[in-house]
XYZ file of C-alpha atoms in Angstrom:
531
model
C 0.000 0.000 0.000
C 2.767 2.476 0.845
C 4.421 1.780 -2.517
C 1.092 2.350 -4.266
C 0.674 5.777 -2.657
C 4.283 6.720 -3.407
C 3.765 5.615 -7.016
C 0.592 7.715 -7.299
C 2.575 10.819 -6.285
C 5.860 10.136 -8.115
C 4.690 8.594 -11.418
C 3.265 11.849 -12.846
C 6.607 13.585 -12.216
C 8.520 10.824 -13.988
C 5.956 10.960 -16.803
C 6.399 14.734 -17.085
C 10.140 14.306 -17.618
C 9.611 11.466 -20.089
C 7.132 13.576 -22.084
C 9.925 16.016 -22.951
C 12.165 13.243 -24.321
C 12.010 11.889 -27.888
C 9.529 9.028 -28.319
C 11.218 5.588 -28.518
C 11.179 3.840 -31.918
C 7.932 1.999 -32.469
C 5.927 4.326 -30.185
C 5.850 7.410 -32.391
C 2.510 6.635 -33.988
C 1.499 8.755 -36.965
C 3.402 11.804 -35.714
C 5.314 13.022 -32.623
C 2.343 15.072 -31.369
C 0.111 12.010 -31.292
C 2.836 10.033 -29.497
C 3.214 12.528 -26.650
C -0.561 12.909 -26.222
C -0.864 9.130 -26.044
C 1.945 9.182 -23.454
C -0.164 11.543 -21.347
C -3.170 9.237 -21.532
C -1.007 6.235 -20.605
C 0.682 7.832 -17.591
C -2.519 9.326 -16.180
C -4.265 6.002 -16.805
C -1.604 4.133 -14.815
C -1.866 6.692 -11.997
C -5.658 6.293 -11.975
C -5.294 2.483 -11.840
C -2.886 2.835 -8.901
C -5.297 5.209 -7.118
C -8.195 2.785 -7.639
C -6.022 -0.073 -6.343
C -5.151 2.068 -3.327
C -8.850 2.679 -2.690
C -9.623 -1.047 -3.112
C -6.937 -1.993 -0.590
C -7.939 0.724 1.891
C -9.154 -0.671 5.224
C -12.701 0.687 5.350
C -13.099 -0.629 8.878
C -10.612 1.974 10.148
C -10.932 5.019 7.851
C -9.762 7.378 10.611
C -6.321 5.733 10.701
C -3.600 6.944 8.355
C -2.877 4.147 5.894
C -0.267 3.472 3.185
C 2.154 5.611 5.207
C 5.750 6.464 4.361
C 7.811 8.359 6.930
C 11.425 9.185 6.034
C 13.652 11.885 7.521
C 14.410 14.536 4.885
C 15.856 17.649 6.584
C 16.664 16.597 10.193
C 17.869 20.047 11.265
C 14.404 21.492 10.557
C 12.477 18.362 11.607
C 11.040 18.054 8.083
C 10.140 14.539 6.974
C 8.838 12.911 3.794
C 5.628 11.765 5.427
C 2.833 10.406 3.228
C -0.476 8.758 4.091
C -4.198 8.756 3.352
C -7.313 8.438 5.477
C -11.032 8.699 4.789
C -10.728 12.457 4.245
C -7.920 12.491 1.683
C -8.519 9.217 -0.191
C -11.635 10.426 -2.136
C -9.742 13.558 -3.216
C -6.770 11.489 -4.424
C -9.068 9.304 -6.543
C -11.000 12.339 -7.863
C -7.752 14.044 -8.900
C -6.465 10.929 -10.687
C -9.821 10.466 -12.465
C -10.214 14.061 -13.664
C -6.615 14.273 -14.885
C -7.002 11.038 -16.846
C -10.246 12.256 -18.423
C -8.548 15.566 -19.334
C -5.626 13.719 -20.946
C -8.048 11.470 -22.844
C -10.099 14.435 -24.047
C -6.946 16.296 -25.111
C -5.785 13.292 -27.162
C -8.774 13.854 -29.449
C -9.178 17.618 -28.975
C -5.828 19.233 -28.228
C -6.238 22.932 -27.296
C -4.754 25.427 -29.702
C -1.271 26.473 -28.630
C 2.418 25.539 -28.586
C 4.003 22.086 -28.500
C 1.930 19.198 -27.101
C 5.124 18.048 -25.343
C 5.025 21.053 -23.037
C 1.255 20.710 -22.591
C 1.435 17.058 -21.486
C 4.432 17.701 -19.245
C 2.683 20.609 -17.501
C -0.498 18.563 -17.105
C 1.472 15.787 -15.365
C 3.349 18.212 -13.079
C -0.012 19.723 -12.144
C -1.339 16.251 -11.311
C 1.717 15.417 -9.203
C 1.416 18.623 -7.163
C -2.289 18.172 -6.547
C -1.953 14.511 -5.522
C 0.965 15.365 -3.234
C -1.105 18.094 -1.538
C -3.697 15.503 -0.511
C -1.143 12.819 0.439
C 1.589 14.608 2.428
C 1.475 14.822 6.229
C 4.210 17.390 6.822
C 3.398 21.109 6.855
C 6.431 22.112 4.789
C 5.800 19.396 2.207
C 2.166 20.544 2.101
C 3.325 24.065 1.305
C 5.731 22.859 -1.409
C 3.021 20.726 -3.029
C 0.508 23.578 -2.673
C 2.874 25.865 -4.576
C 3.902 23.241 -7.131
C 0.614 23.531 -9.033
C 0.832 27.288 -9.614
C 3.448 27.360 -12.386
C 1.891 24.639 -14.600
C -1.567 26.192 -14.262
C -0.132 29.626 -15.093
C 1.405 28.316 -18.330
C -1.695 26.276 -19.249
C -3.730 29.493 -19.096
C -1.105 31.809 -20.628
C -0.085 29.539 -23.528
C -3.191 27.500 -24.364
C -5.930 29.854 -23.170
C -8.332 32.083 -25.054
C -8.959 35.833 -25.130
C -7.378 37.745 -22.262
C -5.209 34.785 -21.298
C -2.087 36.758 -20.324
C -3.899 39.089 -17.939
C -5.899 36.201 -16.438
C -2.753 34.100 -15.921
C -0.937 36.969 -14.202
C -3.920 37.678 -11.972
C -4.085 33.995 -11.008
C -0.399 33.739 -10.140
C -0.241 37.036 -8.226
C -3.306 36.350 -6.068
C -2.276 32.807 -5.203
C 1.399 33.635 -4.608
C 0.585 36.522 -2.282
C -1.802 34.316 -0.340
C 0.815 31.569 -0.153
C 3.485 33.885 1.267
C 1.181 34.766 4.158
C 0.275 31.081 4.612
C 3.955 30.120 4.823
C 4.413 32.505 7.764
C 1.556 30.782 9.603
C 2.965 27.305 8.925
C 6.426 28.365 10.118
C 4.902 29.850 13.272
C 3.276 26.515 14.100
C 6.478 24.582 13.391
C 8.698 26.886 15.440
C 6.366 27.064 18.442
C 5.535 23.344 18.528
C 8.916 21.969 17.462
C 7.498 19.822 14.652
C 5.844 20.083 11.245
C 4.205 16.641 11.495
C 0.483 17.089 10.807
C -0.534 13.819 12.504
C 1.325 14.616 15.733
C 0.014 18.190 15.749
C -3.601 17.009 15.394
C -3.620 15.240 18.788
C -4.553 17.146 21.953
C -1.740 15.673 24.043
C 0.898 16.201 21.328
C 2.973 19.243 20.294
C -0.236 21.202 19.762
C -0.406 21.693 23.551
C 2.500 24.147 23.229
C 0.512 26.468 20.942
C -0.915 29.355 22.979
C -4.213 31.027 22.137
C -2.411 34.019 20.616
C -0.206 31.788 18.473
C -3.267 29.911 17.239
C -5.025 33.154 16.353
C -2.065 34.422 14.343
C -1.560 31.046 12.653
C -5.226 30.693 11.619
C -5.315 34.246 10.288
C -2.166 33.748 8.185
C -2.928 30.222 6.990
C -6.596 31.043 6.452
C -5.810 33.909 4.056
C -3.698 31.650 1.853
C -6.289 28.876 1.886
C -9.186 31.311 1.330
C -7.605 32.660 -1.870
C -7.396 29.148 -3.317
C -10.864 28.082 -2.049
C -11.965 30.760 -3.382
C -13.685 32.754 -0.633
C -15.399 36.079 -1.229
C -13.889 38.737 -1.473
C -10.603 37.008 -2.443
C -12.212 35.284 -5.418
C -11.789 37.880 -8.172
C -8.994 35.953 -9.945
C -11.278 32.966 -10.539
C -13.768 34.197 -13.207
C -10.972 35.601 -15.397
C -8.870 32.443 -15.038
C -11.786 30.166 -15.919
C -12.924 32.292 -18.855
C -9.445 32.389 -20.400
C -8.309 28.837 -19.549
C -8.502 25.976 -22.064
C -11.207 23.395 -21.407
C -8.989 20.949 -19.499
C -7.506 23.841 -17.505
C -10.979 24.906 -16.370
C -11.909 21.309 -15.499
C -8.819 20.821 -13.311
C -8.995 24.291 -11.796
C -12.605 23.810 -10.675
C -12.439 20.065 -10.122
C -9.345 19.731 -7.936
C -7.339 22.949 -7.426
C -10.116 24.727 -5.530
C -10.350 21.703 -3.220
C -6.761 22.237 -2.048
C -7.824 25.321 -0.095
C -10.819 23.763 1.642
C -8.832 20.565 2.319
C -6.210 22.708 4.081
C -8.874 24.137 6.384
C -10.001 20.617 7.349
C -6.536 19.042 7.614
C -4.621 21.930 9.226
C -6.781 24.725 10.665
C -9.502 22.634 12.363
C -7.369 20.039 14.195
C -4.093 21.944 14.787
C -5.423 25.393 15.764
C -8.956 24.719 17.098
C -9.030 27.714 19.455
C -8.011 30.128 16.729
C -10.458 28.522 14.324
C -13.241 28.844 16.905
C -12.592 32.590 17.126
C -12.582 33.137 13.370
C -15.351 30.622 12.494
C -18.209 33.208 12.547
C -16.275 35.483 10.172
C -15.500 32.558 7.861
C -19.187 31.599 7.878
C -20.224 35.197 7.146
C -17.882 35.450 4.162
C -19.124 32.044 2.970
C -22.784 33.108 3.145
C -22.027 36.376 1.339
C -20.156 34.375 -1.312
C -23.163 32.112 -1.856
C -25.479 35.081 -2.452
C -22.908 37.074 -4.423
C -22.081 34.170 -6.750
C -25.766 33.544 -7.448
C -26.562 37.216 -8.114
C -23.552 37.514 -10.426
C -24.816 34.507 -12.380
C -28.315 35.969 -12.599
C -26.818 39.189 -13.967
C -24.876 37.270 -16.607
C -27.800 35.127 -17.752
C -30.309 37.927 -18.357
C -31.193 38.926 -21.919
C -28.820 41.406 -23.506
C -26.141 41.095 -20.819
C -23.623 39.495 -23.209
C -22.840 37.029 -20.427
C -20.230 34.324 -20.982
C -21.313 30.781 -20.075
C -17.816 29.827 -18.826
C -17.752 32.929 -16.657
C -21.181 32.083 -15.293
C -20.065 28.591 -14.216
C -16.967 30.161 -12.630
C -19.133 32.471 -10.536
C -21.336 29.501 -9.646
C -18.212 27.867 -8.174
C -17.849 30.827 -5.789
C -21.347 30.046 -4.524
C -20.888 26.278 -4.339
C -17.565 26.574 -2.512
C -19.334 28.934 -0.112
C -21.361 25.937 1.091
C -18.113 24.044 1.670
C -16.684 26.896 3.751
C -19.955 27.257 5.680
C -19.864 23.573 6.627
C -16.241 23.880 7.780
C -17.023 27.031 9.790
C -19.754 25.212 11.742
C -16.957 23.061 13.283
C -19.386 20.140 13.665
C -19.059 16.612 12.271
C -22.244 17.152 10.251
C -21.017 20.380 8.678
C -17.480 19.173 7.951
C -18.774 15.923 6.421
C -21.103 17.993 4.283
C -18.175 20.180 3.202
C -16.095 17.158 2.177
C -19.049 15.650 0.294
C -19.732 18.968 -1.454
C -16.059 19.097 -2.477
C -16.348 15.799 -4.350
C -19.769 16.627 -5.802
C -18.567 19.994 -7.086
C -15.531 18.361 -8.706
C -17.710 15.865 -10.576
C -20.509 18.206 -11.628
C -18.521 21.338 -12.460
C -15.881 19.246 -14.227
C -18.657 17.865 -16.449
C -20.095 21.340 -17.083
C -16.735 22.831 -18.086
C -16.094 19.906 -20.427
C -19.455 20.531 -22.095
C -19.089 24.309 -22.328
C -15.683 23.858 -23.954
C -17.193 21.440 -26.459
C -20.079 23.850 -27.083
C -17.599 26.611 -27.889
C -15.806 24.291 -30.326
C -19.129 23.609 -32.037
C -20.602 27.107 -32.159
C -17.511 29.320 -31.865
C -18.950 31.187 -28.886
C -19.939 30.888 -25.231
C -21.860 34.185 -25.323
C -25.273 33.446 -23.836
C -27.079 35.929 -26.054
C -25.552 34.317 -29.147
C -26.344 30.809 -27.895
C -29.923 31.793 -27.095
C -30.576 33.918 -30.187
C -32.802 33.104 -33.113
C -29.923 31.266 -34.771
C -28.447 30.048 -31.499
C -27.713 26.604 -30.136
C -31.218 25.239 -29.396
C -29.537 22.029 -28.293
C -32.703 20.044 -27.671
C -33.559 20.278 -31.364
C -30.074 20.100 -32.945
C -28.044 17.926 -30.599
C -30.536 16.301 -28.222
C -28.067 14.078 -26.359
C -25.713 17.027 -25.838
C -28.601 19.201 -24.674
C -29.911 16.496 -22.365
C -26.526 15.978 -20.711
C -26.023 19.735 -20.315
C -29.439 19.982 -18.660
C -28.496 17.046 -16.412
C -25.309 18.846 -15.322
C -27.237 22.044 -14.600
C -29.905 20.201 -12.590
C -27.205 18.345 -10.632
C -25.443 21.653 -9.921
C -28.562 23.252 -8.474
C -28.686 20.497 -5.835
C -31.749 18.457 -6.729
C -32.315 15.439 -4.390
C -31.036 12.155 -5.774
C -27.888 13.658 -7.296
C -24.514 14.379 -5.701
C -24.968 18.144 -5.354
C -27.818 17.773 -2.849
C -26.128 16.064 0.093
C -23.168 18.356 0.635
C -25.229 21.534 0.626
C -27.918 20.051 2.860
C -25.415 18.756 5.441
C -23.521 22.075 5.404
C -26.768 23.896 6.240
C -27.576 21.320 8.934
C -24.165 22.032 10.437
C -24.958 25.764 10.458
C -28.363 25.037 12.038
C -26.628 23.674 15.147
C -22.984 24.867 15.170
C -20.273 23.797 17.601
C -20.584 24.714 21.250
C -19.608 28.321 21.923
C -20.520 29.608 18.475
C -23.465 31.999 18.171
C -26.439 29.949 17.011
C -28.381 33.088 16.046
C -25.593 34.193 13.717
C -25.251 30.759 12.147
C -29.029 30.490 11.680
C -28.821 33.755 9.742
C -26.028 32.302 7.604
C -28.124 29.165 7.040
C -31.088 31.245 5.850
C -28.825 33.136 3.437
C -27.463 29.822 2.139
C -31.021 28.567 1.659
C -31.843 31.708 -0.322
C -28.735 31.019 -2.372
C -30.074 27.594 -3.354
C -33.219 29.261 -4.735
C -31.175 31.787 -6.713
C -28.959 28.959 -7.987
C -32.004 27.097 -9.276
C -33.214 30.277 -10.978
C -30.067 31.016 -12.984
C -29.334 27.403 -13.911
C -32.874 26.837 -15.164
C -32.548 30.044 -17.193
C -29.319 28.698 -18.692
C -31.067 25.468 -19.679
C -33.984 27.373 -21.149
C -31.827 29.733 -23.202
C -29.100 27.362 -24.396
C -31.069 24.145 -24.790
C -34.247 25.642 -26.187
C -32.679 28.606 -28.010
C -34.614 31.140 -30.051
C -38.321 30.580 -30.591
C -38.949 33.196 -33.253
C -38.953 32.379 -36.933
C -36.556 34.315 -39.105
C -38.082 37.296 -40.958
C -39.102 36.608 -44.546
C -40.317 38.545 -47.556
C -44.087 38.835 -48.098
C -45.563 35.595 -49.409
C -42.595 33.434 -48.369
C -42.813 30.640 -45.839
C -41.134 31.515 -42.522
C -37.803 29.821 -41.931
C -37.340 28.257 -38.512
C -34.340 29.037 -36.308
C -33.255 25.406 -36.561
C -33.004 25.684 -40.349
C -31.026 28.922 -40.208
C -28.445 27.885 -37.616
C -25.390 25.820 -38.537
C -25.419 22.111 -37.832
C -24.275 21.224 -34.294
C -22.763 17.731 -33.979
C -24.075 15.633 -31.126
C -21.845 13.939 -28.548
C -18.879 12.147 -30.137
C -17.475 8.830 -28.928
C -14.438 10.349 -27.219
C -16.738 12.808 -25.457
C -18.873 9.943 -24.205
C -15.699 8.323 -22.855
C -14.572 11.498 -21.060
C -17.938 12.657 -19.726
C -19.853 9.479 -18.877
C -17.816 8.600 -15.740
C -18.590 12.011 -14.241
C -22.323 11.699 -14.955
C -22.476 8.133 -13.591
C -20.583 9.038 -10.404
C -22.853 12.065 -9.902
C -25.859 9.731 -9.877
C -24.176 7.073 -7.716
C -23.014 9.608 -5.117
C -26.525 11.052 -5.008
C -28.237 7.693 -4.566
C -25.622 6.137 -2.264
C -24.068 8.930 -0.165
C -23.132 6.459 2.577
C -20.274 5.162 0.408
C -18.480 8.491 0.817
C -19.799 9.550 4.215
C -18.790 6.171 5.667
C -15.193 7.041 4.794
C -15.164 10.660 5.930
C -17.250 10.556 9.132
C -14.938 8.473 11.388
C -11.926 10.511 10.223
C -13.767 13.795 10.840
C -14.915 12.654 14.283
C -11.325 11.830 15.233
C -9.990 15.062 13.746
C -12.462 17.230 15.664
C -12.002 15.130 18.795
C -8.301 15.889 19.063
C -7.146 12.485 17.883
C -9.525 10.525 20.135
């Protein structure tokens, strides 16, 4: 098991180096570009197989215990160790990351984004995967920071080199926001390490361990510093402004990975570091975190409603990006409640958002390839998409993704949001119940606004224009469907890349116990100080 986890983390790095080398004789295929894209599919496929094997061998009877651990001294003078392991909290995120990266590599094999050499693209994709997987697998604060930072450079280049309009400005905004947040976070991590004498996350999470040496003031300063860095990545209002630009400019696979796994690194840090290691500081700042989360839910929904209205020239990719601000607000609200119910809901919502929003970004990218635009007015115009009539399977799957995103019961999006609101209904002891009830009501209003804008998206994009085109006197009116260009329905490679996300969205909605059974014991132990 420990070799499997080490392989999951290391293989993408080795694959990234190999992608830059010439293809061996016999593996070049029709051309070098095809060979390197196939290399990306192969490496990510092997990593996914290893992650699935890791999940199959995971002891579900003890999900709160760290499993598949590796613990090797790395820098003894600073007490930094190469410490890896997974429990019921991190294992689902490892598998989700491996799955989404494989599906992105598979999709890119058939639909490579426009830009420079595929060699660089595949190599950056694999480095991004390695950094994300390491973030969820490492158990040392300094290694966590290194892995957290490792993803920034590949994502910057994916946006800047393979993105669309405004890609340079969006890439710079992404890197500046996240780097500034990370610098502050590093100060908080160093403060914990210096005051406690260790960077080991497992030892720090126990009440009778090094955490006992952290005073209330130290915890306050550490949570404030670490929380800012994690909030930027989450993204929490008002530190979210880099996200819509990055999503709008990013290539399809960049948007899928950014929404599907990179945003989860911030919320995972709150659960793995802030809650167990600095509980007193977290308790002080929890109401403020919940307030920002509730504002983010409402703000994201109102921004989406503004984009979807007629004549607003709203961009569909930008709309889904703003929807992520709202959805991640539910995750932060659940964490801020500091209750097992709320934190379990946050972890469930993390996975659900990765599946559903990953599917939506895949489909919006494909829609842009088909129509040349993601402008909602163009897609809804008289000669717009009208997907139900022109590409019914595409339109049906897009409607499914939108309905799943609004949190309808029976699909994955429902459980996380409901449990997060339940956590806010009865927060941890010492937190103001009146304040958290207010935040819960705001979150509930956000679900109504979410349903409104997503149903408007389905109506406009899937149904399109209803008016017939103007004709000369005596001529038969020409329907919008006849005027608009042909829109191909879902291709085979798109079925292969999108179907797993749709199936898992249904399975997680119908059988939430499969995920909650993993996370709940680990959350109970984390909040209980290791007991």
